[in-house]
Amino acid sequence: MQSQDVAPRHAPASAGPGVGLEQAEAALVEHYPRLVRLAYLVLPPGLGRSRRVLTAHALAQRALPRGRTRPSPAPSAIPAQASGRDADPGYAFVRLRVLRTALEAARPRRVLPRLAQLPPLLPQVWGLRLFPRSGGADELALDQRLSTLSGPARAAYVLRGLEKLPDPEVHRILRSAGVEHPETALTEANAVPARDALLSSPEFDPCSLQARPTDLVRRRQHTKAALAAAAALALCGALVALPGGGWGPDGAAAPVYALNPAAEAALDPAQLIRVTPTAWESAARSDFSVWPARGPLTRDTALLRRALAVWARPGETVRVSATPGTRTGGPAGPPQLLYAGRVDGARVVVLYDGLRVVRYAEPEAGTSGAALDFARVDGATGAEAGALVLGRADGNVRYLTAPWVRKAAERDLMKPGAAATPLTLADGVTTPLASPALQTGSCTSWNVLQLTDGTGTRLATDLGELVPAHLTAGRPGATGEASGAAGLQAWAPFACSLAMERSAGVRSVNAWGFAQQQLPEGGGSGQWVCTRAETWRGDGTAALAQFRTPGGQVGAVVAKGTDARACGPRDPHVLAGVLWKSGTGTWYLLAAAGPDTATVRASGGVTAAGRGPLLAVKTRQGVQATLKGTLADGRTISGLH
């Protein structure tokens, strides 16, 4: 169910000094999604996503005044010159009530907890856990930064970004909500860069939810509750008495009620597969199956047990993410251990089950805030199995490289002539390098990972997932590594377009310069490039046709095809067009296709045809045309849209 977040209406000029129940009800009903989102963002992240959702709804639903009329908020909370949302006294009143109770929930608990700190009586959902849809790397990074702020600072950040309020208004509202030092909260909120658009994303929308079962095994029991509890206690006691100290604490994992022998073996740290450090040297394949277990915590049984238990049954507080098309269930048998160690203030375990790579991360102190990430890697070999993301922090990414990697370096893809910066490798772990998946603002650089082994040098880029995407260049079916001089030149103007492939389960991206076109009126030579992203699941591939004018620093995306075969090995052809304005102000329709195209024709808003793979015809601004091309073998192709 999608929620609609509609900006509150302006208050009528005749609004009186009091807020009636009907006025407050109208504001609550009309702007309920916005109010619940506000509460969700201000509530402490330690509650867990499911409980935050229910608590946010409860706080919004308890925001109505108890009587028929209530005095409006203090004049300092609704200034006389207010406009937009704050000009509606009903909305401002309900928002202040929601904010006050959310801040109460974020304060330290007393001997007797406040009402907002207790689990909500209503709403309740039985048998399901509800949580917002997972976002991308940007949303995850913002949520992690907000979790480090105090409740008042989170409220200040949200009032600025979500409500678009200036600092004086935020100061007044925080003071009215009971914050003793609003100026401190504003100063603390300044430490987090403004990401206003992300606050409106589905990641932070508690009205657009996903559902997962709580415990299917327990719900299927037909015995009475007392017998079920006794059986669970007996089973837990038997597990503790197992040889070797039993299973022990499972950290952020959900409770266990039954284990069959296969599941029990999959969750036993002693059964983990550990490959010898030299196995890759004689192996027939260069894939994750020959990676050795590395890291200083590979013998930390308690940590490995927690990682396996959380993988099998993640608790409510665990943040789970997966690349599109990746199954998130537990392992079918004992997985392979790739890494266990400390990375940027967290304990990290990386496991592999033959089809997926799974990364478990927990804070160094405790297990609250644990994260579980899944990535599909079936069929990965060579360059696609060259590195994994261990962690991201402070705009940087740190990789675990394959055992056959000899050197690692950082390279700015937008500066093909610049030398790469060497990275230190310690037990396969790189020093941090800038992550393009975490960069904000305008795209002025795109740093990639350069890996060198005994067979050559390859490039990979972080797109916000566990496995970096392999970069290639050249004609489909005959591509080469992007690390060569020609590949670097091909990618340099179009590197920023990789941002469109973030968190899409991308396996590799190829850049193919399919045409050079002399522009009308002596405008120089334009460059046409097609970038194609292949995914791990096979579908969802994206082909982008891009065009760069002479002297332009970066190219522009002019057409896109999803699930299209264009620019790929199965169909190494492409056709695209763009409207271009000459130096004299004349508009032209430019079209270009691959070298095997015999004719190009346009219809619709422009009617024209030409021999060869290029077409340039005068037109007018805003015209729309349909492009068709005929290949040398007589087959017809359509233009990307």
XYZ file of C-alpha atoms in Angstrom:
641
model
C 0.000 0.000 0.000
C 1.546 3.296 -1.081
C 1.017 6.372 1.020
C 0.492 9.845 -0.377
C 2.345 12.656 1.346
C 0.419 15.830 0.524
C 1.633 19.202 1.727
C -0.767 20.743 4.267
C -3.106 23.403 2.996
C -2.863 27.023 4.008
C -5.079 28.019 6.896
C -8.022 30.310 6.177
C -7.449 33.937 7.036
C -10.264 33.799 9.619
C -8.718 31.028 11.733
C -9.269 31.823 15.364
C -6.881 31.510 18.289
C -8.180 28.075 19.359
C -7.736 24.647 17.752
C -10.938 22.631 17.748
C -11.156 18.863 17.685
C -12.554 18.897 14.156
C -9.680 21.059 12.921
C -7.107 18.794 14.527
C -8.863 15.687 13.156
C -8.884 17.159 9.652
C -5.161 17.908 9.838
C -4.393 14.432 11.181
C -6.413 12.633 8.494
C -5.115 14.753 5.615
C -1.440 14.626 6.627
C -1.284 11.326 8.450
C 1.561 9.873 6.282
C 3.714 12.966 6.887
C 3.126 12.889 10.639
C 3.909 9.172 10.898
C 7.089 9.650 8.840
C 8.108 12.498 11.176
C 7.606 10.280 14.242
C 9.453 7.361 12.631
C 12.503 9.491 11.841
C 12.674 11.023 15.332
C 12.132 7.780 17.282
C 15.330 6.096 18.531
C 16.690 3.549 16.007
C 17.391 1.115 18.859
C 13.687 0.218 18.926
C 14.101 -1.812 15.741
C 12.359 -1.085 12.452
C 9.190 -3.081 13.175
C 8.564 -1.514 16.573
C 9.451 1.946 15.252
C 6.731 1.541 12.614
C 4.036 0.590 15.134
C 5.165 3.206 17.657
C 5.163 5.941 15.006
C 1.573 5.092 14.069
C 0.576 4.979 17.742
C 2.071 8.408 18.454
C 0.323 9.951 15.454
C -2.992 8.402 16.441
C -2.665 9.672 20.026
C -1.971 13.231 18.877
C -5.589 14.410 18.894
C -6.735 16.703 21.726
C -8.912 15.033 24.333
C -11.550 17.759 24.549
C -13.671 19.534 21.975
C -11.312 22.518 21.866
C -7.777 23.129 22.909
C -5.732 26.313 22.988
C -3.447 26.637 20.013
C 0.295 26.182 20.506
C 2.262 29.007 22.006
C 2.749 32.000 19.740
C 6.420 31.161 19.523
C 5.512 27.836 17.874
C 3.284 29.392 15.184
C 4.610 32.827 14.254
C 2.236 35.390 12.848
C 4.140 35.506 9.573
C 4.038 31.716 9.061
C 2.967 30.333 5.706
C 2.453 26.922 4.102
C 2.291 24.090 6.641
C 2.846 26.311 9.690
C -0.031 28.559 8.668
C -2.439 25.701 9.486
C -2.873 25.787 13.299
C -4.436 22.331 13.276
C -1.452 20.774 11.533
C 1.080 22.677 13.642
C -0.730 21.588 16.818
C -0.833 17.889 15.861
C 2.758 17.978 14.620
C 3.927 19.455 17.921
C 2.130 16.707 19.865
C 3.685 13.994 17.695
C 7.132 15.549 18.025
C 6.849 15.888 21.813
C 5.884 12.234 22.349
C 8.553 11.003 19.906
C 11.175 12.965 21.841
C 9.894 11.448 25.082
C 10.471 7.985 23.632
C 14.057 8.966 22.767
C 14.934 10.149 26.287
C 16.706 7.879 28.803
C 14.342 5.642 30.714
C 13.451 6.401 34.289
C 12.443 3.885 36.943
C 8.895 4.170 35.626
C 9.014 4.548 31.835
C 7.012 7.204 30.062
C 3.959 6.186 28.051
C 5.771 6.838 24.743
C 8.571 4.462 25.814
C 6.227 1.507 26.285
C 5.291 -0.846 23.430
C 2.132 0.549 21.818
C -1.147 -1.073 22.758
C -2.538 -0.108 19.359
C -1.946 -0.681 16.531
C -0.917 -4.324 16.839
C -0.196 -6.840 14.087
C -0.175 -10.516 15.023
C 1.943 -13.014 13.148
C 3.745 -10.439 10.998
C 6.685 -8.086 11.280
C 6.222 -4.842 9.340
C 9.051 -2.615 8.173
C 9.608 -0.015 5.444
C 11.020 -1.000 2.118
C 14.784 -1.120 1.964
C 16.475 1.737 0.164
C 19.874 2.012 -1.394
C 23.303 2.828 -0.064
C 22.499 6.526 0.357
C 19.465 5.814 2.555
C 21.424 3.286 4.607
C 24.258 5.765 5.169
C 21.817 8.502 6.213
C 19.985 6.187 8.624
C 23.290 5.210 10.201
C 24.287 8.851 10.602
C 20.928 9.778 12.141
C 21.263 6.917 14.629
C 24.332 8.661 16.082
C 22.374 11.838 16.861
C 20.405 12.586 19.989
C 16.608 12.710 19.787
C 16.437 16.534 19.677
C 19.147 16.644 16.991
C 17.245 14.103 14.864
C 14.121 16.211 15.314
C 16.010 19.339 14.224
C 17.396 17.559 11.158
C 13.970 16.233 10.162
C 12.180 19.545 10.716
C 14.750 21.186 8.465
C 14.774 18.556 5.725
C 11.246 17.140 5.753
C 9.264 20.201 6.877
C 11.558 22.724 5.115
C 11.629 24.984 8.178
C 14.320 27.632 8.783
C 16.463 27.373 11.888
C 14.533 30.018 13.911
C 11.298 28.056 13.384
C 13.011 24.780 14.291
C 14.383 26.420 17.442
C 10.911 27.633 18.473
C 9.233 24.284 17.809
C 11.884 22.330 19.723
C 11.510 24.725 22.653
C 7.725 24.220 22.594
C 8.247 20.439 22.485
C 10.198 20.567 25.753
C 13.785 20.571 24.473
C 15.884 22.527 26.971
C 18.733 23.417 24.630
C 17.452 23.686 21.030
C 20.593 25.491 19.921
C 22.666 22.443 20.904
C 20.357 20.184 18.902
C 20.712 22.431 15.832
C 24.491 22.431 16.159
C 24.561 18.638 16.459
C 22.286 18.274 13.423
C 24.758 20.343 11.390
C 27.195 17.424 11.578
C 25.007 15.420 9.161
C 25.007 16.707 5.557
C 21.623 17.804 4.268
C 19.939 15.007 2.274
C 16.392 16.385 2.093
C 15.294 14.205 -0.835
C 16.247 11.009 0.999
C 13.955 11.833 3.930
C 11.014 11.422 1.525
C 12.218 8.058 0.181
C 10.395 4.723 0.789
C 13.183 3.733 3.226
C 11.675 6.151 5.772
C 7.976 5.700 4.897
C 6.199 3.766 7.687
C 2.997 3.792 5.634
C 4.477 1.803 2.727
C 5.519 -1.462 4.322
C 6.839 -4.947 3.745
C 5.643 -7.888 5.814
C 7.496 -10.975 7.030
C 6.257 -13.722 9.340
C 7.360 -13.693 12.937
C 7.702 -17.411 13.669
C 5.927 -19.841 11.387
C 7.041 -22.880 13.367
C 5.556 -21.635 16.626
C 2.320 -20.520 14.986
C 1.773 -23.993 13.565
C 1.800 -25.568 16.962
C -1.661 -26.796 18.029
C -0.839 -27.423 21.640
C -1.754 -25.031 24.385
C 0.444 -22.066 25.121
C 1.719 -23.493 28.379
C 2.788 -26.777 26.757
C 4.452 -24.877 23.885
C 6.408 -22.722 26.340
C 7.455 -25.763 28.349
C 8.592 -27.555 25.201
C 10.601 -24.509 24.121
C 12.280 -24.259 27.513
C 13.115 -27.948 27.478
C 14.573 -27.684 23.988
C 16.662 -24.645 24.928
C 17.977 -26.496 27.961
C 18.915 -29.466 25.808
C 20.758 -27.208 23.346
C 22.749 -25.582 26.140
C 23.788 -29.036 27.330
C 25.222 -29.991 23.920
C 28.938 -30.950 23.905
C 31.335 -28.038 23.512
C 29.248 -25.560 25.477
C 26.104 -25.718 23.325
C 25.056 -22.997 20.930
C 25.538 -20.130 23.361
C 24.166 -16.576 22.834
C 22.889 -15.888 19.340
C 23.030 -12.099 19.603
C 20.610 -10.397 17.250
C 19.095 -13.667 15.971
C 15.433 -14.471 16.501
C 14.547 -17.230 19.011
C 14.917 -20.838 17.887
C 12.166 -23.375 18.503
C 13.214 -26.392 16.479
C 16.256 -27.582 14.576
C 16.572 -30.509 12.216
C 19.999 -32.170 11.819
C 20.783 -30.411 8.534
C 19.932 -26.969 9.919
C 21.858 -27.739 13.088
C 24.977 -28.596 11.079
C 24.633 -25.422 8.988
C 24.641 -23.313 12.153
C 27.599 -25.015 13.815
C 30.784 -22.873 13.573
C 32.877 -26.036 13.790
C 31.361 -27.230 10.494
C 32.315 -24.115 8.492
C 34.288 -24.841 5.329
C 37.799 -23.381 5.487
C 39.924 -23.438 2.325
C 43.694 -23.631 2.605
C 45.647 -20.477 1.650
C 47.250 -22.130 -1.390
C 44.214 -23.957 -2.789
C 43.663 -21.324 -5.489
C 47.088 -21.936 -7.013
C 46.150 -25.392 -8.312
C 42.380 -24.934 -8.706
C 40.754 -25.244 -12.122
C 38.538 -22.204 -11.487
C 39.250 -18.763 -10.070
C 36.109 -18.150 -8.036
C 34.995 -17.626 -4.434
C 35.181 -21.356 -3.701
C 38.994 -21.156 -3.547
C 39.197 -18.087 -1.322
C 40.891 -18.899 2.002
C 39.479 -17.845 5.371
C 41.198 -14.611 6.345
C 41.029 -12.103 9.181
C 42.067 -12.079 12.867
C 38.699 -13.393 14.140
C 38.395 -16.594 12.117
C 38.651 -18.590 15.382
C 36.162 -16.457 17.323
C 33.537 -19.165 17.771
C 31.023 -16.896 19.486
C 31.134 -14.338 16.663
C 30.816 -17.010 13.977
C 27.891 -18.610 15.841
C 26.088 -15.280 15.975
C 26.686 -14.656 12.279
C 25.297 -18.072 11.332
C 22.323 -17.748 13.668
C 21.408 -14.286 12.361
C 21.724 -15.534 8.786
C 19.274 -18.344 9.522
C 16.771 -16.239 11.505
C 17.450 -12.488 11.607
C 15.830 -10.753 14.565
C 13.621 -7.693 14.395
C 16.499 -5.304 15.003
C 18.691 -6.720 12.227
C 18.936 -4.618 9.090
C 18.642 -6.989 6.110
C 19.455 -5.998 2.524
C 19.793 -8.039 -0.645
C 20.613 -7.362 -4.262
C 17.583 -7.781 -6.542
C 16.835 -11.423 -7.253
C 18.815 -12.749 -4.275
C 17.222 -15.264 -1.899
C 17.599 -14.298 1.763
C 16.936 -17.647 3.449
C 19.377 -19.535 5.622
C 22.147 -21.802 4.322
C 21.253 -25.295 3.127
C 24.449 -26.673 4.611
C 27.653 -25.469 6.244
C 28.868 -22.417 4.284
C 32.426 -21.398 3.505
C 34.153 -18.801 5.688
C 35.847 -16.049 3.687
C 36.625 -13.452 6.357
C 36.163 -12.617 10.031
C 37.723 -9.508 11.532
C 37.336 -5.902 12.615
C 36.536 -3.321 9.945
C 36.071 0.374 10.716
C 34.651 -0.100 14.204
C 32.601 -3.222 13.446
C 33.058 -6.984 13.635
C 32.487 -8.412 10.165
C 31.974 -11.990 8.976
C 31.772 -12.866 5.255
C 30.382 -16.256 4.230
C 29.781 -18.030 0.900
C 27.332 -20.862 0.144
C 28.105 -21.474 -3.532
C 25.398 -19.123 -4.809
C 25.499 -16.158 -2.450
C 27.953 -14.071 -0.486
C 26.614 -13.008 2.908
C 28.108 -10.268 5.054
C 27.258 -10.054 8.761
C 28.334 -6.935 10.670
C 27.809 -5.953 14.297
C 29.183 -3.120 16.455
C 32.308 -3.885 18.410
C 30.311 -3.267 21.587
C 27.225 -5.522 21.677
C 25.051 -6.730 18.816
C 22.435 -3.947 18.658
C 22.316 -2.547 15.148
C 23.578 -5.699 13.421
C 23.313 -5.820 9.618
C 22.986 -8.718 7.209
C 23.682 -8.240 3.484
C 23.125 -10.770 0.684
C 24.579 -10.747 -2.825
C 24.043 -13.232 -5.605
C 27.328 -14.467 -7.137
C 26.416 -17.665 -8.997
C 28.811 -18.219 -11.867
C 31.255 -15.532 -10.722
C 34.779 -16.207 -11.860
C 37.949 -14.286 -12.633
C 37.366 -10.523 -12.488
C 33.853 -10.962 -11.078
C 35.340 -12.830 -8.106
C 38.218 -10.409 -7.607
C 36.964 -8.410 -4.619
C 34.194 -8.025 -2.052
C 33.116 -4.995 -0.032
C 34.034 -5.368 3.641
C 32.626 -2.063 4.836
C 31.801 1.562 4.052
C 32.465 4.474 6.396
C 32.984 8.231 6.100
C 32.529 8.190 2.327
C 35.110 5.421 1.860
C 34.943 1.734 1.028
C 37.286 -1.070 2.060
C 37.613 -4.273 -0.003
C 38.684 -7.869 0.592
C 40.544 -8.973 -2.536
C 40.997 -12.421 -4.059
C 44.109 -14.360 -3.024
C 45.498 -14.112 -6.567
C 45.477 -10.299 -6.537
C 49.031 -8.961 -6.387
C 48.439 -5.195 -6.398
C 45.508 -2.875 -5.747
C 45.146 0.793 -6.614
C 42.607 3.603 -6.713
C 41.910 5.330 -10.016
C 39.707 8.283 -10.952
C 37.792 7.076 -13.988
C 37.184 10.673 -15.103
C 40.947 11.366 -15.358
C 42.273 8.774 -17.807
C 45.698 10.378 -18.017
C 46.322 10.455 -14.262
C 48.284 7.703 -12.546
C 46.548 5.290 -10.192
C 47.162 5.633 -6.442
C 48.522 2.399 -4.913
C 46.569 0.813 -2.054
C 48.129 -1.215 0.721
C 47.013 -4.849 0.989
C 47.064 -6.465 4.440
C 45.883 -10.079 4.412
C 43.892 -9.208 1.292
C 42.208 -6.137 2.839
C 42.720 -2.785 1.111
C 43.229 0.555 2.741
C 40.117 2.754 2.370
C 39.389 4.459 -0.932
C 36.682 6.930 -1.907
C 33.379 5.240 -2.716
C 31.307 6.678 -5.574
C 28.291 4.892 -4.068
C 28.453 7.276 -1.094
C 29.311 10.525 -2.886
C 26.818 13.367 -2.760
C 26.366 16.522 -4.765
C 27.646 17.003 -8.299
C 29.685 14.259 -9.921
C 33.225 15.559 -10.358
C 35.105 12.270 -9.891
C 34.447 8.539 -9.994
C 37.002 6.458 -8.101
C 37.284 2.790 -9.003
C 39.283 -0.167 -7.738
C 42.159 -1.328 -9.949
C 43.315 -4.908 -9.394
C 46.379 -6.556 -10.886
C 47.049 -10.295 -10.897
C 49.176 -12.671 -12.923
C 46.966 -12.326 -16.007
C 46.397 -8.561 -16.241
C 44.802 -5.458 -14.716
C 41.075 -4.953 -14.237
C 38.728 -2.250 -12.951
C 35.740 -2.605 -10.640
C 33.414 0.022 -9.178
C 31.358 0.203 -6.001
C 27.645 0.498 -6.817
C 26.400 0.120 -3.249
C 26.444 -3.680 -3.073
C 28.689 -6.435 -1.736
C 30.242 -7.283 -5.090
C 31.726 -4.421 -7.137
C 30.762 -4.270 -10.809
C 33.396 -5.265 -13.376
C 34.094 -2.537 -15.964
C 34.860 -3.407 -19.580
C 35.086 -1.510 -22.870
C 34.679 -2.358 -26.548
C 32.250 -3.771 -29.078
C 29.815 -6.345 -27.645
C 31.162 -9.842 -28.105
C 34.734 -8.562 -28.279
C 35.052 -6.489 -25.128
C 38.305 -5.867 -23.315
C 39.325 -4.611 -19.913
C 38.589 -0.962 -19.195
C 42.028 -0.589 -17.585
C 43.762 -0.103 -20.960
C 44.335 3.315 -22.521
C 41.422 2.912 -24.965
C 39.066 1.728 -22.223
C 39.971 4.610 -19.922
C 39.399 7.128 -22.726
C 36.050 5.512 -23.565
C 34.827 5.636 -19.957
C 36.115 9.068 -18.886
C 33.234 11.267 -20.163
C 30.550 8.778 -19.157
C 31.655 7.574 -15.708
C 28.968 9.543 -13.872
C 26.240 7.561 -15.653
C 27.217 4.611 -13.450
C 25.242 6.297 -10.667
C 22.074 5.176 -12.462
C 23.019 1.533 -11.810
C 23.382 1.740 -8.022
C 21.782 -1.046 -5.981
C 20.461 -2.808 -9.104
C 22.355 -6.098 -8.773
C 24.841 -5.174 -11.515
C 27.438 -7.741 -12.484
C 29.388 -5.842 -15.149
C 29.124 -2.659 -17.217
C 30.546 -2.209 -20.718
C 31.179 1.036 -22.602
C 31.103 0.903 -26.409
C 31.844 3.938 -28.559
C 29.640 3.012 -31.501
C 29.811 6.198 -33.596
C 31.544 9.528 -34.223
C 29.360 12.147 -35.938
C 30.382 15.347 -37.668
C 27.916 17.990 -36.488
C 26.180 20.406 -38.879
C 27.443 23.962 -39.434
C 31.007 22.963 -38.585
C 30.074 22.117 -35.024
C 32.865 19.585 -34.626
C 32.648 15.872 -33.902
C 30.133 14.365 -31.457
C 30.800 11.106 -29.637
C 28.174 8.360 -29.235
C 28.638 5.695 -26.555
C 26.419 2.866 -25.352
C 26.910 1.615 -21.787
C 25.262 -1.686 -20.943
C 24.874 -3.081 -17.425
C 24.481 -6.841 -17.024
C 22.851 -8.101 -13.820
C 23.461 -11.253 -11.811
C 19.875 -12.406 -12.348
C 20.039 -12.055 -16.150
C 17.031 -9.737 -16.546
C 16.778 -6.065 -15.715
C 19.714 -5.194 -17.956
C 19.968 -1.508 -18.825
C 21.417 -0.057 -22.039
C 22.117 3.685 -22.035
C 22.836 5.615 -25.221
C 24.930 8.684 -24.426
C 26.103 11.624 -26.488
C 28.964 14.049 -25.893
C 29.372 17.284 -27.816
C 32.823 18.579 -28.768
C 34.561 20.071 -25.749
C 32.006 18.664 -23.334
C 33.422 17.316 -20.092
C 30.747 14.660 -19.614
C 28.245 12.890 -21.820
C 24.465 13.090 -21.570
C 22.116 10.120 -21.448
C 19.774 10.494 -24.431
C 18.046 7.097 -24.473
C 17.596 4.097 -22.216
C 16.420 0.559 -22.778
C 15.519 -1.825 -19.945
C 15.539 -5.583 -20.542
C 16.748 -4.758 -24.045
C 19.239 -6.784 -26.054
C 20.788 -3.717 -27.694
C 24.520 -3.196 -27.113
C 24.804 -6.763 -25.820
C 26.551 -9.872 -27.100
C 23.244 -11.311 -28.375
C 22.445 -8.154 -30.353
C 25.516 -5.943 -30.887
C 23.552 -3.132 -32.510
C 22.139 0.171 -31.290
C 20.275 3.202 -32.634
C 19.621 6.445 -30.745
C 18.855 10.091 -31.414
C 19.045 13.494 -29.763
C 17.964 17.070 -30.438
C 20.976 19.381 -30.790
C 21.133 23.177 -31.044
C 23.836 24.658 -33.239
C 25.790 27.806 -32.541
C 23.396 29.789 -34.781
C 20.377 28.630 -32.782
C 19.161 26.076 -35.343
C 17.810 22.797 -33.997
C 18.790 19.470 -35.523
C 17.747 15.883 -35.016
C 20.911 13.816 -34.763
C 20.767 10.031 -34.993
C 23.514 7.425 -34.926
C 23.721 3.655 -35.116
C 26.404 0.982 -35.059
C 28.742 0.471 -38.035
C 26.666 -2.439 -39.444
C 23.678 -0.152 -40.120
C 22.895 0.524 -43.789
C 20.177 3.178 -43.462
C 18.542 5.319 -40.750
C 15.137 6.930 -41.101
C 12.993 9.141 -38.889
C 9.200 9.470 -38.828
C 6.598 11.236 -36.735
C 7.618 14.788 -35.902
C 10.466 14.557 -38.407
C 10.455 12.713 -41.714
C 13.904 12.001 -43.070
C 16.158 9.167 -44.192
C 19.815 8.715 -44.941
C 22.313 6.115 -46.025
C 24.780 4.799 -43.535
C 24.593 4.798 -39.744
C 24.287 8.603 -39.285
C 21.484 11.111 -39.793
C 21.299 14.877 -39.235
C 18.237 16.894 -40.223
C 16.908 20.345 -39.333
C 13.907 20.392 -37.034
C 12.366 22.483 -34.258
C 12.756 22.449 -30.508
C 10.741 19.799 -28.645
C 9.892 17.670 -31.666
C 9.497 13.920 -31.156
C 10.489 11.380 -33.774
C 10.532 7.608 -34.170
C 13.785 6.109 -35.392
C 14.222 2.942 -37.433
C 17.369 1.450 -38.854
C 18.083 -1.236 -41.423
C 21.131 -3.423 -40.940
C 23.388 -4.604 -43.730
C 21.697 -8.030 -43.584
C 18.239 -6.449 -44.022
C 17.088 -6.757 -40.430
C 15.286 -3.741 -38.894
C 16.203 -2.235 -35.528
C 14.388 0.355 -33.426
C 15.842 3.284 -31.575
C 16.309 3.246 -27.814
C 13.856 5.488 -25.997
